[in-house]
mmCIF file of C-alpha atoms and ligand atoms in Angstrom:
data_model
loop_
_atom_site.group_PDB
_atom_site.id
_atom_site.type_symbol
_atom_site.label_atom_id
_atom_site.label_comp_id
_atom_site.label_asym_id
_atom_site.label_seq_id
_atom_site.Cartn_x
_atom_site.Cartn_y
_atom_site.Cartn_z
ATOM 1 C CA UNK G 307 15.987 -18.063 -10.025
ATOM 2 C CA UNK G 308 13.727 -17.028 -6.887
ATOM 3 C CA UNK G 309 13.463 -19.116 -3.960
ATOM 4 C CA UNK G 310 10.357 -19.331 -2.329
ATOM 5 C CA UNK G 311 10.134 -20.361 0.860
ATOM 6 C CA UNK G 312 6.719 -20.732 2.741
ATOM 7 C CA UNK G 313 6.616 -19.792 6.739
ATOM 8 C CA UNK G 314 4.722 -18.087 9.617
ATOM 9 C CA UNK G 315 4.866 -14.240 9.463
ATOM 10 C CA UNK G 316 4.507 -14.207 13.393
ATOM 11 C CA UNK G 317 6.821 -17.285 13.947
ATOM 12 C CA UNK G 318 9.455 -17.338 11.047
ATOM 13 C CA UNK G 319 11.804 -20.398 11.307
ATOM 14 C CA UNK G 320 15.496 -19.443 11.428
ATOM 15 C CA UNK G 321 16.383 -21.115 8.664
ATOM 16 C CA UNK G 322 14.169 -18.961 5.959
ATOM 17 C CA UNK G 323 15.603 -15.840 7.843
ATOM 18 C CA UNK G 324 18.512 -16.365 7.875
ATOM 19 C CA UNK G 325 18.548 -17.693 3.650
ATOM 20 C CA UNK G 326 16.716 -14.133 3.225
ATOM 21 C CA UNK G 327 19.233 -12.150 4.950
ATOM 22 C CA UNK G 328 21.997 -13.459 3.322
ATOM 23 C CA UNK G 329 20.198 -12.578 0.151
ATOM 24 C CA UNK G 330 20.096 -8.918 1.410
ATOM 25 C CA UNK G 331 23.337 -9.321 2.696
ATOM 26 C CA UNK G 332 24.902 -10.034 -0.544
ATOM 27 C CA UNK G 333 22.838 -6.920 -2.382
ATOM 28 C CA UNK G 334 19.855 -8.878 -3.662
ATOM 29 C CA UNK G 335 16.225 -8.851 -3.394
ATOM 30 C CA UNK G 336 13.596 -10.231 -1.067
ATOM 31 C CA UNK G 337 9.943 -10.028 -0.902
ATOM 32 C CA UNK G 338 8.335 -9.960 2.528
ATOM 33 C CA UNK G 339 5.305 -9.785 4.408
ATOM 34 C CA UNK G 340 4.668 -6.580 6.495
ATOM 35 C CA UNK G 341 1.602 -5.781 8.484
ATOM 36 C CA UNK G 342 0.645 -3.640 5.833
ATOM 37 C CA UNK G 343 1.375 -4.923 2.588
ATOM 38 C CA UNK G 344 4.579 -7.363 0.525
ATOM 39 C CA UNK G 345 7.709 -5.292 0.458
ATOM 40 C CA UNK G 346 10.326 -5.458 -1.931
ATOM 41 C CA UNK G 347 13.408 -5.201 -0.106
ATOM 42 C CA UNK G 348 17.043 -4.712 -0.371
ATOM 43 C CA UNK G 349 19.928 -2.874 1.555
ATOM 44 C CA UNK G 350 18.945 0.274 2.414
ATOM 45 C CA UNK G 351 22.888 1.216 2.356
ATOM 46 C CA UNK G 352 23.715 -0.027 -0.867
ATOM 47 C CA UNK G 353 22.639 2.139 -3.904
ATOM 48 C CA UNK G 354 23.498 -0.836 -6.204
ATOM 49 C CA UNK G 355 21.015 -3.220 -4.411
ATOM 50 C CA UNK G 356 18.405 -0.640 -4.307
ATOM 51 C CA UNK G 357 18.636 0.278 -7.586
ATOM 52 C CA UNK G 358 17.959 -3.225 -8.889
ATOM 53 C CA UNK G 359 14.627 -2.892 -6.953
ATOM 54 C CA UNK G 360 13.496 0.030 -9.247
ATOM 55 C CA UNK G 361 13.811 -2.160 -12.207
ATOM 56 C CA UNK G 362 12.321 -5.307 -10.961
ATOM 57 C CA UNK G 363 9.875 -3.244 -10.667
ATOM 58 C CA UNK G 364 9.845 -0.877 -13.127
ATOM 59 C CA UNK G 365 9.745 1.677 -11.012
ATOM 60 C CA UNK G 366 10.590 5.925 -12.018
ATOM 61 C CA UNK G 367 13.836 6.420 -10.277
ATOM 62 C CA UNK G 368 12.775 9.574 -9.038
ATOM 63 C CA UNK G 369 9.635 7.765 -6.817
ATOM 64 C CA UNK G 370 11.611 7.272 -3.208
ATOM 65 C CA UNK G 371 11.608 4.373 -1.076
ATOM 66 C CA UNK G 372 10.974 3.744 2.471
ATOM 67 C CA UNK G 373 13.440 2.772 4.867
ATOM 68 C CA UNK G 374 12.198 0.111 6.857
ATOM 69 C CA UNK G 375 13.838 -0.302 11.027
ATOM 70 C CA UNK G 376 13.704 -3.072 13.612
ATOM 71 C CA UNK G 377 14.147 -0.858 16.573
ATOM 72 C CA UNK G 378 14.575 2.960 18.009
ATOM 73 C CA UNK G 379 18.297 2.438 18.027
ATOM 74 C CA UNK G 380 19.070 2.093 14.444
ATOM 75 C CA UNK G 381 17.350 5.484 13.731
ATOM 76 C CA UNK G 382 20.247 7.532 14.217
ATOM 77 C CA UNK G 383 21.509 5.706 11.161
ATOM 78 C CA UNK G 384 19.363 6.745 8.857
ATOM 79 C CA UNK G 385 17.974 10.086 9.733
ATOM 80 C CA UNK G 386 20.049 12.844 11.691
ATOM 81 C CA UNK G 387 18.686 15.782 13.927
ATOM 82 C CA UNK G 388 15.729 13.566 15.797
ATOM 83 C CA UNK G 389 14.528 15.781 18.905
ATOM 84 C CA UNK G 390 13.717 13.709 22.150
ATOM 85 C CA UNK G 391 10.559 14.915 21.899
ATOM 86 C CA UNK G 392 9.878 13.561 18.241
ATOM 87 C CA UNK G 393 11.847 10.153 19.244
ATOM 88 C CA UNK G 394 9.165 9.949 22.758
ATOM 89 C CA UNK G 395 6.340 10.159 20.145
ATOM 90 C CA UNK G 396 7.790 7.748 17.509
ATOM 91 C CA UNK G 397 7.895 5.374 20.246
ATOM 92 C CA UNK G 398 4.368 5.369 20.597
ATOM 93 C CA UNK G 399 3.267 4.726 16.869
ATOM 94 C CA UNK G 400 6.390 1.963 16.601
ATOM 95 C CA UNK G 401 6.377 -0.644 15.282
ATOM 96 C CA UNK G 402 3.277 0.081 13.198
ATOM 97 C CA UNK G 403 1.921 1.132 9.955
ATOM 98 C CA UNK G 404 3.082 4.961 10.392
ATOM 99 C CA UNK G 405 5.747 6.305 8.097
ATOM 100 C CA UNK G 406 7.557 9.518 8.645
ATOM 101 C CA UNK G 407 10.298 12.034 6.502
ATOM 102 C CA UNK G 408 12.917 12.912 8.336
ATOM 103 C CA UNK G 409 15.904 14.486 7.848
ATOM 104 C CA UNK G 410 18.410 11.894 5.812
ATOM 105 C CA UNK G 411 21.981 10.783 7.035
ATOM 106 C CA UNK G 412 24.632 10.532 4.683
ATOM 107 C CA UNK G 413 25.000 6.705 4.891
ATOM 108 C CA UNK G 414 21.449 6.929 3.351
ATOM 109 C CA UNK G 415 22.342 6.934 -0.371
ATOM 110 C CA UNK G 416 20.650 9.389 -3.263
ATOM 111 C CA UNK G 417 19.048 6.769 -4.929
ATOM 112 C CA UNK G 418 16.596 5.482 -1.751
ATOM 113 C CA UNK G 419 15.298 9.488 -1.160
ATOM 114 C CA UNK G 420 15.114 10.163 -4.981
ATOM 115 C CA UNK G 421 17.516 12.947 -4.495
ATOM 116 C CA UNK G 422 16.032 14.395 -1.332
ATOM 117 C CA UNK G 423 17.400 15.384 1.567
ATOM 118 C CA UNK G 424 14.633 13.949 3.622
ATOM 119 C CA UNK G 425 14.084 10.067 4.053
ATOM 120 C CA UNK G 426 10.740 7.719 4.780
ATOM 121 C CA UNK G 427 11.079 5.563 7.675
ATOM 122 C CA UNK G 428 8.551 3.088 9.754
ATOM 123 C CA UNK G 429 9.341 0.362 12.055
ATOM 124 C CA UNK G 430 6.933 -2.602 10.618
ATOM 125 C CA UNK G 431 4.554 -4.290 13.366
ATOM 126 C CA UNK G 432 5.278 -7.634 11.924
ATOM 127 C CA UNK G 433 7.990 -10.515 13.332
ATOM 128 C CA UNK G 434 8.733 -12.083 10.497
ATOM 129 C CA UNK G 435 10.130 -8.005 9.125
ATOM 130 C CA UNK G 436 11.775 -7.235 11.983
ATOM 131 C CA UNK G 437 13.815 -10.596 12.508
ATOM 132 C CA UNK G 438 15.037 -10.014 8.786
ATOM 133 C CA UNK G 439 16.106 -6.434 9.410
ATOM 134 C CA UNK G 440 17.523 -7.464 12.703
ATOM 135 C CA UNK G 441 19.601 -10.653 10.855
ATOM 136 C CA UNK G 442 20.380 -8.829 7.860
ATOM 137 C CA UNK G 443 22.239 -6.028 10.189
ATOM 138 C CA UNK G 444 21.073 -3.191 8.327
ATOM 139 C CA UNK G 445 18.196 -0.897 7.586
ATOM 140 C CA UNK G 446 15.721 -2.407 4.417
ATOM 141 C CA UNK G 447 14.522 0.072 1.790
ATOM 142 C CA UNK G 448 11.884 -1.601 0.371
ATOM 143 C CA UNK G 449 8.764 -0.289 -1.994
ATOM 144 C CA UNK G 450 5.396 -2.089 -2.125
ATOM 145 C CA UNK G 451 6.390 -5.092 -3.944
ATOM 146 C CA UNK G 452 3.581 -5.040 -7.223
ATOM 147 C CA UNK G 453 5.178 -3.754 -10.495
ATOM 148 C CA UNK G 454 4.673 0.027 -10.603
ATOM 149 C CA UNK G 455 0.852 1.287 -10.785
ATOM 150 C CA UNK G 456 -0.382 -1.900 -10.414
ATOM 151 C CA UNK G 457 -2.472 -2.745 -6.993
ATOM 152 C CA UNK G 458 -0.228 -3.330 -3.666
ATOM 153 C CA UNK G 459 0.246 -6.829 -3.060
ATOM 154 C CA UNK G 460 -1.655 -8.071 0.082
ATOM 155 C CA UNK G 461 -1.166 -11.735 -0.727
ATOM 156 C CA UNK G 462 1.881 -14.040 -0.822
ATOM 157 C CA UNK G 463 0.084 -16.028 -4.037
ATOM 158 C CA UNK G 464 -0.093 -12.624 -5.791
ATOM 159 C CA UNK G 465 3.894 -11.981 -5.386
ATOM 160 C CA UNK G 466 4.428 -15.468 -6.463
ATOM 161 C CA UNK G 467 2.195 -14.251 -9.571
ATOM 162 C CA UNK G 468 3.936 -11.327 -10.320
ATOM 163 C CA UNK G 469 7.594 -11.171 -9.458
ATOM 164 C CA UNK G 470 8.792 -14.804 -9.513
ATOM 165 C CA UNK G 471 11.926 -14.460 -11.895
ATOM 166 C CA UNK G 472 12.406 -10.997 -10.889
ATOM 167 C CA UNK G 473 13.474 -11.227 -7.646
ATOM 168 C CA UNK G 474 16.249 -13.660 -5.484
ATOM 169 C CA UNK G 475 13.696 -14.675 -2.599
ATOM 170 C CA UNK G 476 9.808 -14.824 -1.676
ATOM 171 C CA UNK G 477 8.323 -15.365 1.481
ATOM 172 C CA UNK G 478 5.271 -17.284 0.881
ATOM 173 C CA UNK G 479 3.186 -16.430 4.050
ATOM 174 C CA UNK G 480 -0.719 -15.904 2.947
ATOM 175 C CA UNK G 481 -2.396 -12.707 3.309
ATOM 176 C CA UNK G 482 -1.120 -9.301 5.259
ATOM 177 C CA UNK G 483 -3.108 -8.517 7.871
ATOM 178 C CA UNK G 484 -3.515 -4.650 7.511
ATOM 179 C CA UNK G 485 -4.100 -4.937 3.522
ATOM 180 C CA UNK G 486 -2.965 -1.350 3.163
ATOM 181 C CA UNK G 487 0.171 0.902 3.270
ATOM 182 C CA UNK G 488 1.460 3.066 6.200
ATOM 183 C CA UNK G 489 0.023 6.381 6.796
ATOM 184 C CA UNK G 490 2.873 8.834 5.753
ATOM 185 C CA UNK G 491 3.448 12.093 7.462
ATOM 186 C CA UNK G 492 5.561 14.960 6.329
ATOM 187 C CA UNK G 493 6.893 16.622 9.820
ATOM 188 C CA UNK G 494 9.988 18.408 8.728
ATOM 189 C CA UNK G 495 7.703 21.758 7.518
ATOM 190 C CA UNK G 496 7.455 22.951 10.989
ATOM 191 C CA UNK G 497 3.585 21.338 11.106
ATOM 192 C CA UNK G 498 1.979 18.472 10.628
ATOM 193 C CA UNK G 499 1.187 17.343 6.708
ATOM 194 C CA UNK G 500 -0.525 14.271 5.733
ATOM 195 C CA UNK G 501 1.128 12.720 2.525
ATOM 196 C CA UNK G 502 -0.638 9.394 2.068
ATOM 197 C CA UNK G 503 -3.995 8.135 4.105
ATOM 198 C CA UNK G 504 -2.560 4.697 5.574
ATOM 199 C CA UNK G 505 -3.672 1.494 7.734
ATOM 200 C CA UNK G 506 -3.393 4.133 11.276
ATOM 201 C CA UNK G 507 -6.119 6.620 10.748
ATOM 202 C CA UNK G 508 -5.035 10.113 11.298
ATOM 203 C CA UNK G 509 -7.535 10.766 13.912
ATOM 204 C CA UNK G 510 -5.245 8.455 16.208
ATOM 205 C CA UNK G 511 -2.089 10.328 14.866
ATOM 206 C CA UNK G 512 -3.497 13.640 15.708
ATOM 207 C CA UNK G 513 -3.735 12.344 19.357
ATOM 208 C CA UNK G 514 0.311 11.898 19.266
ATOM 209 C CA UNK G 515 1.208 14.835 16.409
ATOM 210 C CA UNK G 516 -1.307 17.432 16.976
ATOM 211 C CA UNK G 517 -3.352 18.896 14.018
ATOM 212 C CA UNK G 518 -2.246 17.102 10.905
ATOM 213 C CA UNK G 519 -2.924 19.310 7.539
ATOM 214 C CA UNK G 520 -4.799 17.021 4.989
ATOM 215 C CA UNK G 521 -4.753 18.012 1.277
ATOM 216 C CA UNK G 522 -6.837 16.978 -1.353
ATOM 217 C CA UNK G 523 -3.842 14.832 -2.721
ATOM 218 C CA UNK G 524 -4.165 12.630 1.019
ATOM 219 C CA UNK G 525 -7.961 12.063 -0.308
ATOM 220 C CA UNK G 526 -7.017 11.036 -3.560
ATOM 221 C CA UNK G 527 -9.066 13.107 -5.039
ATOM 222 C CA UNK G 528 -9.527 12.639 -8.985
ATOM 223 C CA UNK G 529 -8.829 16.315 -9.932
ATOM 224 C CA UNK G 530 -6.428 17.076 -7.473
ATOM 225 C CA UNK G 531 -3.171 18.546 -9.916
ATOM 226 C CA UNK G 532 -0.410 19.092 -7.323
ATOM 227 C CA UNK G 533 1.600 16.174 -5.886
ATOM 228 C CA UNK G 534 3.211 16.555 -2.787
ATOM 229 C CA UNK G 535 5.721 13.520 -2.776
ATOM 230 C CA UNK G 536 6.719 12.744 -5.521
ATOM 231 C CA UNK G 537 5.067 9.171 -5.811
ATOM 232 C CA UNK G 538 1.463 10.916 -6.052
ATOM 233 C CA UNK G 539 2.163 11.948 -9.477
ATOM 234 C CA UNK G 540 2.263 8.867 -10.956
ATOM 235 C CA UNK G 541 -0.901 6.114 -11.806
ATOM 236 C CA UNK G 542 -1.346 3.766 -9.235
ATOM 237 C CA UNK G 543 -3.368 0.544 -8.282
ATOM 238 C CA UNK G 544 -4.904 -0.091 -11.253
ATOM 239 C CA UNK G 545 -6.513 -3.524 -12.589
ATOM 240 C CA UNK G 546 -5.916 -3.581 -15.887
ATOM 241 C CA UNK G 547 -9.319 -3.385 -16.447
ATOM 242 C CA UNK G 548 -11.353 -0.409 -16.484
ATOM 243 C CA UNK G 549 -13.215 0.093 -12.901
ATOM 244 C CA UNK G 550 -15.842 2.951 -12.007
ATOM 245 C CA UNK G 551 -16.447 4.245 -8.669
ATOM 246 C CA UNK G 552 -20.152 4.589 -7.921
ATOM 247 C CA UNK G 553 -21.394 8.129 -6.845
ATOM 248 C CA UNK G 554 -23.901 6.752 -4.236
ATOM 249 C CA UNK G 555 -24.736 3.321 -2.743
ATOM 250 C CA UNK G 556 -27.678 3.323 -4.228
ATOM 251 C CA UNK G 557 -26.486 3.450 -7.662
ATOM 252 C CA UNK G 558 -24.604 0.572 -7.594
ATOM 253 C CA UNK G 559 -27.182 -1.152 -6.059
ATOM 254 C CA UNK G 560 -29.316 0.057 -9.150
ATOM 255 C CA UNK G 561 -26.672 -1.527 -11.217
ATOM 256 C CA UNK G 562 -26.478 -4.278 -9.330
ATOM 257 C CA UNK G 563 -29.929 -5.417 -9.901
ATOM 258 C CA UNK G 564 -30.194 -5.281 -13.307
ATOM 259 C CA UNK G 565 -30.071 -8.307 -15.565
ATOM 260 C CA UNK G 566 -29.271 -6.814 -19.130
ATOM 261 C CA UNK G 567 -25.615 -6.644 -17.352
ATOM 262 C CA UNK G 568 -24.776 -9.810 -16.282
ATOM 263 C CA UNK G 569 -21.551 -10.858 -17.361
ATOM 264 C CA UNK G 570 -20.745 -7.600 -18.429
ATOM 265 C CA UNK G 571 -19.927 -5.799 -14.979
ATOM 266 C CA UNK G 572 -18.678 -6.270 -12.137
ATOM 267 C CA UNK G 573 -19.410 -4.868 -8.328
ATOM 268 C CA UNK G 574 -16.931 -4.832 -6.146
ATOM 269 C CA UNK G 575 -19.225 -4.026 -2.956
ATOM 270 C CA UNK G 576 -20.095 -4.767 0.816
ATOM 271 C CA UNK G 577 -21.634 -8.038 1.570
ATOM 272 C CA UNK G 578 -24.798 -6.049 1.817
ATOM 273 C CA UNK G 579 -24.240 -4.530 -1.447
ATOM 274 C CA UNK G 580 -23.562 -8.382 -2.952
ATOM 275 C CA UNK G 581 -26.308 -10.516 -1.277
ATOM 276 C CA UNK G 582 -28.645 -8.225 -3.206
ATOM 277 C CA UNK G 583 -26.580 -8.344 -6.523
ATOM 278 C CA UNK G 584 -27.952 -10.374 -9.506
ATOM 279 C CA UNK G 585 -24.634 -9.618 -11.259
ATOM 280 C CA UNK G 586 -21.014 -11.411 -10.876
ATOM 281 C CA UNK G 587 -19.429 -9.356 -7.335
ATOM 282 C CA UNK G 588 -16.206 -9.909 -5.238
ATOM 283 C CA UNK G 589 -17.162 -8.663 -1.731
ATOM 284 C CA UNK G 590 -15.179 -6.701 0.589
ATOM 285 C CA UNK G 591 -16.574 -7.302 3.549
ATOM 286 C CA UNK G 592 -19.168 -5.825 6.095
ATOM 287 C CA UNK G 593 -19.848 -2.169 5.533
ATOM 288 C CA UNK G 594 -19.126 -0.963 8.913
ATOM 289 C CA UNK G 595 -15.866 -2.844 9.195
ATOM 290 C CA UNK G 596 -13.605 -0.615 7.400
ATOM 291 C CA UNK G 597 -10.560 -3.020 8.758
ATOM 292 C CA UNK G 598 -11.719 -5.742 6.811
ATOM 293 C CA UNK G 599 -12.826 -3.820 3.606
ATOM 294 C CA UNK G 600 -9.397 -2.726 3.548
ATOM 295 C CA UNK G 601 -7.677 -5.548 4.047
ATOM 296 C CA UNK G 602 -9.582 -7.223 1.285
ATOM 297 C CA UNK G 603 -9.574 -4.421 -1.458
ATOM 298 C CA UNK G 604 -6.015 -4.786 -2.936
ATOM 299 C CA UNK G 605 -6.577 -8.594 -3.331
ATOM 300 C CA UNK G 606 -10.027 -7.953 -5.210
ATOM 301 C CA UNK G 607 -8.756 -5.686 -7.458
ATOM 302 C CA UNK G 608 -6.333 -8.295 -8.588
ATOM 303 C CA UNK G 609 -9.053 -11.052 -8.511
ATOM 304 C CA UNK G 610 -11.570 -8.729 -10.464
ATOM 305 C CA UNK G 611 -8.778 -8.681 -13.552
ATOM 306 C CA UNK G 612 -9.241 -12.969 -13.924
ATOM 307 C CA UNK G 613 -12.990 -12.212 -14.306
ATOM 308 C CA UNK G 614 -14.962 -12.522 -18.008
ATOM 309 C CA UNK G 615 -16.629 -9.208 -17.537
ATOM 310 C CA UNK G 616 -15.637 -6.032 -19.015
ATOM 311 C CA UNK G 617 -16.138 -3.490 -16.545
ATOM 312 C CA UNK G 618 -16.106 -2.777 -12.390
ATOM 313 C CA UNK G 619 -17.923 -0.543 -10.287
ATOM 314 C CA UNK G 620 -17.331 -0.196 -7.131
ATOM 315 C CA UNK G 621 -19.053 1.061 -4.041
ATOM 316 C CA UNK G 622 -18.094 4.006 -1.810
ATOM 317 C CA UNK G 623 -17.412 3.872 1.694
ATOM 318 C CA UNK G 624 -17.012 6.595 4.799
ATOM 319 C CA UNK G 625 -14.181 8.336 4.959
ATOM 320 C CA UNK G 626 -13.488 8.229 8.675
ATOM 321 C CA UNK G 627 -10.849 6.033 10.517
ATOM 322 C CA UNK G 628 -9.396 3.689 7.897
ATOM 323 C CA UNK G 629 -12.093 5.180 5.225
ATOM 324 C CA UNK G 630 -9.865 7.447 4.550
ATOM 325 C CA UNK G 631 -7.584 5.357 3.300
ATOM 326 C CA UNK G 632 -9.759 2.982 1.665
ATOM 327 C CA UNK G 633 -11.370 5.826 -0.421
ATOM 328 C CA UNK G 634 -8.403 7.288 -1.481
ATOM 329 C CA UNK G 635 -7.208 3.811 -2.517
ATOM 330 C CA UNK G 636 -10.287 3.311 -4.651
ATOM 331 C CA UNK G 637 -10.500 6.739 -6.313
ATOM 332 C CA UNK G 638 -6.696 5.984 -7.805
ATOM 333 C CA UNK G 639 -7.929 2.461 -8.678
ATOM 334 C CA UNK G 640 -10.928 4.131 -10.248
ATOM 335 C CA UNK G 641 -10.841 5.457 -14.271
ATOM 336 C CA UNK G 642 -13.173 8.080 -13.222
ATOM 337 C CA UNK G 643 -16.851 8.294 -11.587
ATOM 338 C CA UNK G 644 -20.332 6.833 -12.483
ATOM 339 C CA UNK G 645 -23.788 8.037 -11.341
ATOM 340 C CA UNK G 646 -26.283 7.263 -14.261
ATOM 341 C CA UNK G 647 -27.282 4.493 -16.589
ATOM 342 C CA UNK G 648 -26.323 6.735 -19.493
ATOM 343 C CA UNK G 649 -23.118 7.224 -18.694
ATOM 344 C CA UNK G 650 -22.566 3.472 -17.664
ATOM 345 C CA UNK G 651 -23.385 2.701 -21.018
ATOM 346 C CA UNK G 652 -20.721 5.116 -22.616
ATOM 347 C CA UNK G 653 -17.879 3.048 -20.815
ATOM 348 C CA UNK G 654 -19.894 -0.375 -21.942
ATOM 349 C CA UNK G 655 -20.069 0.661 -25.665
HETATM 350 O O1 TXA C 1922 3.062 0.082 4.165
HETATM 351 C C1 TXA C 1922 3.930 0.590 3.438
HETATM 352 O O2 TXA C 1922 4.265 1.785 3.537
HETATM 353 C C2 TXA C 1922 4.635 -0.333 2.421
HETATM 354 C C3 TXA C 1922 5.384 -1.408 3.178
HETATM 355 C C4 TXA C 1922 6.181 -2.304 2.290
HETATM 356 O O3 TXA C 1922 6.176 -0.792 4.149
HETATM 357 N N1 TXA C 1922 5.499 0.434 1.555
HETATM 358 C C5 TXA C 1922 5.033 1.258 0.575
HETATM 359 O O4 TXA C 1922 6.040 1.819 -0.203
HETATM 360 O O5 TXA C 1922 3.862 1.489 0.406
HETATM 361 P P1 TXA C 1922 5.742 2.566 -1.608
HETATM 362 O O6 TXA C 1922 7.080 2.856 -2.159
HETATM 363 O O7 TXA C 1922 4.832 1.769 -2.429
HETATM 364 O O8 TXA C 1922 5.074 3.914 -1.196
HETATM 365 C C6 TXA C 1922 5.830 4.866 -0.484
HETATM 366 C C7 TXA C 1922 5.443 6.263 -0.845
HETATM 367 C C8 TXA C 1922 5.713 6.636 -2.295
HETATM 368 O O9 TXA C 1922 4.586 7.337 -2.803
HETATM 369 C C9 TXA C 1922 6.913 7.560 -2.217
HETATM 370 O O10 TXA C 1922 6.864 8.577 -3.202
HETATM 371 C C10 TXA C 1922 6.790 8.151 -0.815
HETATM 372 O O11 TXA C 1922 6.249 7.115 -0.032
HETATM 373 N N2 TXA C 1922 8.122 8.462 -0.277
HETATM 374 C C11 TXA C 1922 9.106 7.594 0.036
HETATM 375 N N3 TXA C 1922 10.208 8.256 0.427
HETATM 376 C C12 TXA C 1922 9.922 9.575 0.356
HETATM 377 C C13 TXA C 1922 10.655 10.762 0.587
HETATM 378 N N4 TXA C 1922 11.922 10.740 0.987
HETATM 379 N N5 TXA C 1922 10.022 11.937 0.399
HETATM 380 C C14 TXA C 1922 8.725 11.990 -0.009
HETATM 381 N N6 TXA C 1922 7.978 10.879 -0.265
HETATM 382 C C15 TXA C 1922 8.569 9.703 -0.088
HETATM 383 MG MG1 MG C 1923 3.370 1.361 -3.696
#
C-alpha cells in the first residue's frame, strides 16, 4: 500500500513529514520532491532499506546512490577526510543541485557506493527535502525515483504513475522546479572531473572549483565507449518509443512542415520550432530559456509515449549554461541521429 499525501514543497505541513519520516525511520521508502527531480529515498545507513530501493526500481546493484544532507554538520557522517578548504567551497554551492564523491565513512554501507570507497553527496535546495532529512535524523540515499532507464521524474502525477504499489509513501507536490539532476563532480583525482552535466552549469562551478575536466561521457555523446561512474554505462531516459535527435534546426523544421507525416511523428521542439509545425509537437519552451526547456524535457518525454504517433524528433539546443545538460539528456533519450528525409523514412518503414 503507498500513501500519498499531497503538500507544498516550500511549506510542507508537519503532519506529512513527520508520516514520511517515520516511513524512513522504520527502513521503508519515500518518494520526494527535490529541486531537481523525485527521489526515491530510504536510510542512507541501513543497507536493508536501501537495497529495497534497487528493486522497486529495478535498478543494477552495482549503479550507486546519492546521499542526500540537510546541513554542513552531518557531512562528517558520511564522508571522512573533508579539508576546510573543500568544506568553505561546499558551502557556497549548498544546498543546491551540485553533487560531489568524496571519500566514504564506514557508517556509509557497501550497498549505497556500489562497492566504492568514494560516496555521492548534495545538500538539496528544496524545504520540503531538507525537513524530511532533518525529521528522519539521518542522511537519505535516494536515486531518481523513475524505474531504471526510463526518463527522471519531474512530476508528482508521473510518480503516482509509475511507482504507486512499489513504494510506502508519495509526496504529491506538482512539478520540480529545476527538471534536471545535480551536476556531479569527481574531486578525489587530485583535479577537477565532470561526471554528469546537471541543473548548475559548470561554468558557475569552475568559478568555485577551478578548471573542471569534461569528457565526452559529461556530453553524452552517442559513441562515447568508456564510462566513468558506473551509472553511464547503462541506457537511460528513454520513452519507450523510438525518438531521433535532429542534426540541425532546420531539419526538423523541414520535418515539421510536411504533411505526408502527420500523425506519424512527433517534434518535441521550441515554441518557435512548434508555432510553425503542421505536425502533432509537445513544446519545451522558448529557445533561449534553457531553464525552462529543461525543466520541461523529462515531463515531455513521458507525455510523448501517450501520443498515437510512431516516432519523435527532437530539436537541438546550445550547449552552454544548462545546454549542457539538456543536450546530454536528449542524446541518451535519443535512438540515434537524423539529418535527411531518407533516413527518416528508414526508422518510419
Ligand atoms: O538531482 C539528482 O542528482 C537526483 C536527486 C534525487 O537528488 N538524483 C539522481 O540520482 O539523479 P541517480 O541515482 O539517478 O543518478 C546518480 C548518478 C548515477 O549515475 C550514479 O552512477 C552516480 O550518480 N553515482 C552515485 N554514487 C556514485 C559513486 N559513489 N561513485 C560514482 N558515481 C556515483
Ligand atoms: Mg537517474
Amino acid at each position: 500500500m503507498t500513501t500519498v499525501v499531497k503538500t507544498d514543497p516550500a511549506k510542507p505541513s508537519d503532519a506529512s513529514i513527520e508520516a514520511a519520516a517515520e516511513v524512513i525511520r522504520n527502513g521503508g521508502l519515500v518518494v520526494f520532491p527535490t529541486e531537481t527531480v523525485y527521489g526515491l529515498g530510504a536510510n542512507a545507513y541501513s543497507s536493508e532499506a536501501c537495497l529495497k530501493i534497487f528493486s522497486a526500481k529495478e535498478r543494477p546493484p552495482d549503479n550507486p546512490l546519492i546521499v542526500h544532507i540537510s546541513d554542513i554538520g552531518m557531512l562528517k557522517e558520511v564522508a571522512g577526510n573533508v579539508s576546510r578548504e573543500m568544506l568553505c567551497k561546499l558551502e557556497e554551492v549548498w544546498p543546491g543541485p551540485v553533487t560531489i564523491l568524496l571519500p566514504k565513512s564506514k557508517e556509509i554501507p557497501d550497498t549505497v557506493t556500489g562497492g566504492s570507497t568514494l560516496v555521492a553527496v548534495r545538500m538539496p535546495d528544496n524545504i520540503l527535502s531538507l525537513e524530511l532529512i532533518r525529521k528522519a535524523g539521518v542522511p537519505i540515499a535516494a536515486p531518481s525515483a523513475n524505474i531504471s532507464t526510463r526518463p527522471s521524474i519531474t512530476d508528482s502525477k508521473h510518480a503516482i504513475e509509475e511507482l504507486d504499489g512499489r513504494v510506502d509513501f508519495i509526496f504529491d507536490c506538482g512539478p520540480t522546479v529545476q527538471g534536471i539532476e545535480s551536476t556531479i563532480i569527481d574531486v578525489s583525482g587530485g583535479e577537477c572531473t565532470l561526471l554528469r552535466a546537471g541543473a548548475k552549469p559548470v561554468e558557475e562551478l569552475e568559478n568555485i572549483f577551478g578548471p573542471i575536466r569534461l569528457t565526452d561521457f559529461s556530453r553524452g555523446l552517442l559513441e562515447s565507449t568508456v564510462p566513468l561512474a558506473p551509472g553511464m554505462k547503462y541506457r537511460h531516459y528513454s520513452p519507450r518509443k523510438k525518438l531521433y535527435l535532429a542534426s540541425s534546426e532546420p531539419f526538423i523544421r523541414e520535418v515539421s512542415g510536411r504533411n505526408e507525416f502527420l500523425g506519424k511523428i512527433l517534434i518535441i521542439g521550441s515554441e518557435e520550432t512548434c508555432s510553425k509545425s503542421r505536425l502533432q509537437c509537445i513544446s519545451l519552451g522558448n529557445e533561449n530559456n534553457l531553464d525552462e526547456v529543461a525543466r520541461n524535457l523529462f515531463s515531455a518525454l513521458r507525455e510523448f509515449d501517450k501520443t498515437q504517433c510512431d516516432i519523435g524528433i527532437i530539436q537541438p539546443f546550445g550547449e552552454k549554461g544548462k545546454g549542457l545538460a539538456v543536450m546530454n539528456r536528449i542524446r541518451k533519450a535519443s535512438s540515434g541521429y537524423v539529418g535527411s528525409l531518407d533516413s527518416l523514412l528508414t526508422f518510419l518503414a
